[in-house]
Amino acid sequence: MRYNQKNLLGLEELSSGQIELILDTADNFKEVSERAIKKVPALRGITIANLFYEPSTRTKMSFELAEKRLSADIVNFSKATSSVKKGESLRDTAENIEAMKVDIVVMRHGSSGAHRFLSEFLDASIVNAGDGQHEHPTQALLDMLTLRQRWGTLKGKKVTIIGDIMHSRVARSNIWGLTRMGAEVTVCGPPTMMPPEVENLGDGGVKIEYDLRKAVSDADAINILRIQLERQKNKLFPSLREYFTVFGVSSEVLRSARNDCIVMHPGPMNRGVEISQHVADGKQAVILPQVTNGVAVRMAVLFLIAGGKSGEAKVEKK
Amino acid sequence: MINKWKNKSEFWIAGAKLADTASRTLKTGSIHIKRGRIEEVVWKKSVDTDLPVFEAEGYLVTPGFIDIHSHLREPGYEESETVATGTAAAAAGGYTSVVCMANTDPVVDDPSVVRYLMDKNKAAGQCRLYVIGAVTKGLEGRDINEFHLLKEAGIVALSDDGKFVENAKVMRSALQYARMLELPIVSHCEDASLSGGGLMNEGFYSTKLGLSGIPAEAEEIAVARDISLSKLTGCRLHIAHVSTSGSVQLIKEAKKKGLPVTAEVTPHHLTMDDSELKDYDRNLKVNPPLRTQQDIKALKKALKNGTIDCIATDHAPHNEIAKQVEFNFAPPGMIGLQTAFSHLYTELVMPGDLELIDLVSLMTSAPAEVLGLPGGRLNSSEPADLAVIDLDEEWTFSKEVNKSKSINTPLVDRKFKGRVKGIFLAGKWKRTG
């Protein structure tokens, strides 16, 4: 099966078959990172530009590692922009980079829809590494890969996403991806951070639960979102200690959950705010395996977008 | 069309379907034009005369359209529009009068800017131009302008459009003072503390697209406040670009109480909803934002029952570069003068949502009444400002036919029925379509 998509802009536009294909391909690539020589020639001769318009540590690193392990040639462009008026426009930058014959553009950008905008002008493939509050598809894919490795399937599983749903691209991509794969999603967070009509998002919608203990009680997994501390300035919650008391996942909260409930966090964590030290380091947490899976998922996405077939991803050890 | 009557100071337009807004009738008749004014209207198909005759059978002839809410961007933003290009777009859309907003650079807060605009329009000569003066100095919401001096220079109303006068005390003073001068204030109703940072209507689609939402209440709170202040001061208040069903309700109640409140709605708020933003089309980013189907239903109903008085375009040109940016950086607004009639004829009149004569009234006599402007009626001694329309002609709005300096509209390549063929401006024919 081929992926047959020029870009990866979001999970909303992918079928369950396409998501399955990415996850299968990622499973195959995982092994590459276990090798002594962590490199396959799958993307040799392919040029990838990483455009990071927002600060990022792990996503950027993860994409770079994925690209290097696939033998792609890469160029990096990082720029924190808060205003379009500063410097060159996104369109000009992207067109200039494409003029240097780049095959794939990986971009993180603070504006929702920035990738959709770019796709009006570029012939190169575009991979979304996060756009504003819209989508962060590779994060949701690595979350799903982590869960699928545990469960074998996502169908019928219950996943609760906790935190600032309103401003979270991770939440939106997870809602699209998980519901499309047949999982049930519950969202939990302060009402000030709950976007309107979120219950209708995803395939078949999601459940809203404001009581954290109830929200985790029958969950097969919980995904704890990072609280952006500047939200407090916008009066979306009164204080960090109040947030931790009501929506922070502590060992005590986890006692309301099942013993085998998986704890995820997309990072970077605010220990003691949305997640306690103990839970973050506890045995239910899969936070580091998520990071490991991130590289495999990004290898899979880049490989498939470059036109690779799933079967070819199983590269023989030399 | 035969040339004999062209450039004559006296002639007849004969056998056209006439839209008589005063008597709300639509029937065949003829108009006698003399020295730039309507001399006489007769309800006969042909006239016995030695004067030249424009045989207009098959055409709809209406009073020239009047737009009371346009941004012509001059002075200051001539890269997006000028008085000349904006009024050319207006004429091509059947408008013979345009009222321009004050948010230029410099702001229309000084009589010299009013005179500058009038000079520009005299040179352009496309249609009549009326100017709105700013309520506060520099649109900053603090100090009210010299309303009397502005009125002497020729303004017809006051507005900080684009911005809400946030300070209630300032707005109260403005209304009190404007009342003395019998100047209406046009209010852009938006509580910025509630809409702040919002990019589109708050609802399912803002959640889906990850764009900050603007709740309907950001408009309604502001509408409620200004209605209260209109009651307090007795000043004529006109609510610009109404977009929500809640605002309609508030205006309805205000009118029931007999308050001097009027309101307008734009073609885009009557025809497009927030679901259309799915591809982050910057041309659909407007302020107030496109709302929901339920709001559209309420707005259409309000047009029919008179709660909303008239249609105004909120023609808001932005050049291509300004709109070729990420959605959140794009300035809000779309152009609308050239397409308003055809757009609404196609989407409201043809499906039976609105009578043709009512659409014509809402674009002519109704807006004239709101701001107390001449025109809008086929009465004798009125200026001979007319629009000539072929209701059967199908046409496509395109970059090529666009007369505005900007093309920020989602209606590019849209097919319409009903095309404006030209206007008479003070009896002088200008072919446009």
Coordinates of C-alpha atoms in Angstrom, one line a residue, chain A residues 133-259:
Chain A
Q133 CA -3.5 25.7 18.0
H134 CA -4.5 23.5 15.0
E135 CA -2.6 20.2 14.6
H136 CA 0.6 18.5 15.6
P137 CA 0.1 15.3 13.6
T138 CA 3.4 13.5 14.3
Q139 CA 3.0 14.0 18.0
A140 CA -0.4 12.3 17.9
L141 CA 1.0 9.6 15.7
L142 CA 3.8 8.8 18.1
D143 CA 1.2 8.8 21.0
M144 CA -0.9 6.3 19.1
L145 CA 2.2 4.2 18.2
T146 CA 3.1 4.0 21.9
L147 CA -0.4 2.9 22.8
R148 CA -0.7 0.5 19.9
Q149 CA 2.6 -1.2 21.0
R150 CA 1.0 -1.9 24.4
W151 CA -2.5 -2.8 23.3
G152 CA -2.0 -4.2 19.7
T153 CA -5.0 -2.1 18.7
L154 CA -6.6 1.3 19.5
K155 CA -10.1 0.2 18.7
G156 CA -12.5 0.5 21.7
K157 CA -9.8 1.8 24.0
K158 CA -10.5 4.8 26.2
V159 CA -8.1 7.7 26.2
T160 CA -8.5 10.8 28.4
I161 CA -6.7 14.0 27.4
I162 CA -6.1 16.4 30.4
G163 CA -5.3 20.0 30.5
D164 CA -5.5 23.1 28.2
I165 CA -7.6 21.6 25.4
M166 CA -8.4 25.0 23.9
H167 CA -4.8 26.0 23.0
S168 CA -3.5 22.5 22.3
R169 CA -2.6 21.2 18.8
V170 CA -1.6 18.0 20.5
A171 CA -5.2 17.5 21.8
R172 CA -6.7 18.2 18.4
S173 CA -4.5 15.8 16.5
N174 CA -5.0 13.2 19.1
I175 CA -8.8 13.6 19.0
W176 CA -8.8 13.2 15.1
G177 CA -6.4 10.3 15.1
L178 CA -7.7 8.3 18.1
T179 CA -11.4 8.6 17.1
R180 CA -10.6 7.7 13.5
M181 CA -8.9 4.6 14.8
G182 CA -11.9 3.6 16.8
A183 CA -10.8 4.8 20.3
E184 CA -13.0 6.8 22.7
V185 CA -11.7 10.1 23.8
T186 CA -12.6 12.1 26.9
V187 CA -11.3 15.6 27.4
C188 CA -10.8 17.1 30.9
G189 CA -9.6 20.5 31.9
P190 CA -10.7 23.9 33.3
P191 CA -13.8 25.3 31.5
T192 CA -11.7 28.4 30.6
M193 CA -9.5 26.1 28.5
M194 CA -12.3 24.0 26.9
P195 CA -13.0 25.2 23.3
P196 CA -16.6 25.6 22.3
E197 CA -18.4 22.6 20.9
V198 CA -15.3 20.4 21.3
E199 CA -17.8 17.6 22.0
N200 CA -18.4 17.5 18.2
L201 CA -14.7 17.2 17.2
G202 CA -13.3 14.1 15.8
D203 CA -15.2 11.1 14.4
G204 CA -18.3 10.7 16.5
G205 CA -17.2 13.4 19.0
V206 CA -15.6 13.3 22.4
K207 CA -16.8 13.3 26.0
I208 CA -16.2 16.3 28.2
E209 CA -15.5 15.7 31.9
Y210 CA -14.6 18.4 34.4
D211 CA -14.0 16.1 37.3
L212 CA -10.5 14.7 37.0
R213 CA -11.0 11.6 39.1
K214 CA -14.1 10.7 37.1
A215 CA -12.2 11.4 33.8
V216 CA -9.4 9.0 34.7
S217 CA -11.5 6.3 36.4
D218 CA -12.1 4.1 33.4
A219 CA -9.4 5.3 31.1
D220 CA -7.0 2.9 29.4
A221 CA -4.6 5.8 29.0
I222 CA -4.3 9.4 30.0
N223 CA -2.5 12.0 28.0
I224 CA -1.4 15.0 30.2
L225 CA -0.9 18.2 28.3
R226 CA 1.7 20.8 29.2
I227 CA 0.3 23.9 30.8
Q228 CA 1.7 27.0 29.2
L229 CA 2.4 29.2 32.1
E230 CA 1.6 32.4 30.3
R231 CA -2.1 31.3 30.2
Q232 CA -2.2 32.2 33.9
K233 CA -1.6 35.8 32.9
N234 CA -4.6 35.7 30.7
K235 CA -6.6 34.7 33.8
L236 CA -7.6 31.3 32.4
F237 CA -6.8 29.8 35.8
P238 CA -6.2 31.4 39.2
S239 CA -2.8 30.0 40.2
L240 CA -0.5 27.1 39.7
R241 CA -1.2 25.6 43.0
E242 CA -4.9 25.7 42.3
Y243 CA -4.3 24.1 38.9
F244 CA -2.3 21.3 40.5
T245 CA -5.0 20.8 43.1
V246 CA -7.8 20.5 40.7
F247 CA -6.3 19.2 37.4
G248 CA -2.8 18.0 38.3
V249 CA -2.2 14.3 38.0
S250 CA -0.8 13.1 41.3
S251 CA -0.4 9.6 42.7
E252 CA -3.5 10.2 44.6
V253 CA -5.5 11.0 41.4
L254 CA -4.0 8.0 39.8
R255 CA -5.5 5.8 42.5
S256 CA -8.9 6.6 40.9
A257 CA -7.6 5.1 37.7
R258 CA -7.0 1.5 36.7
N259 CA -3.7 -0.1 37.7

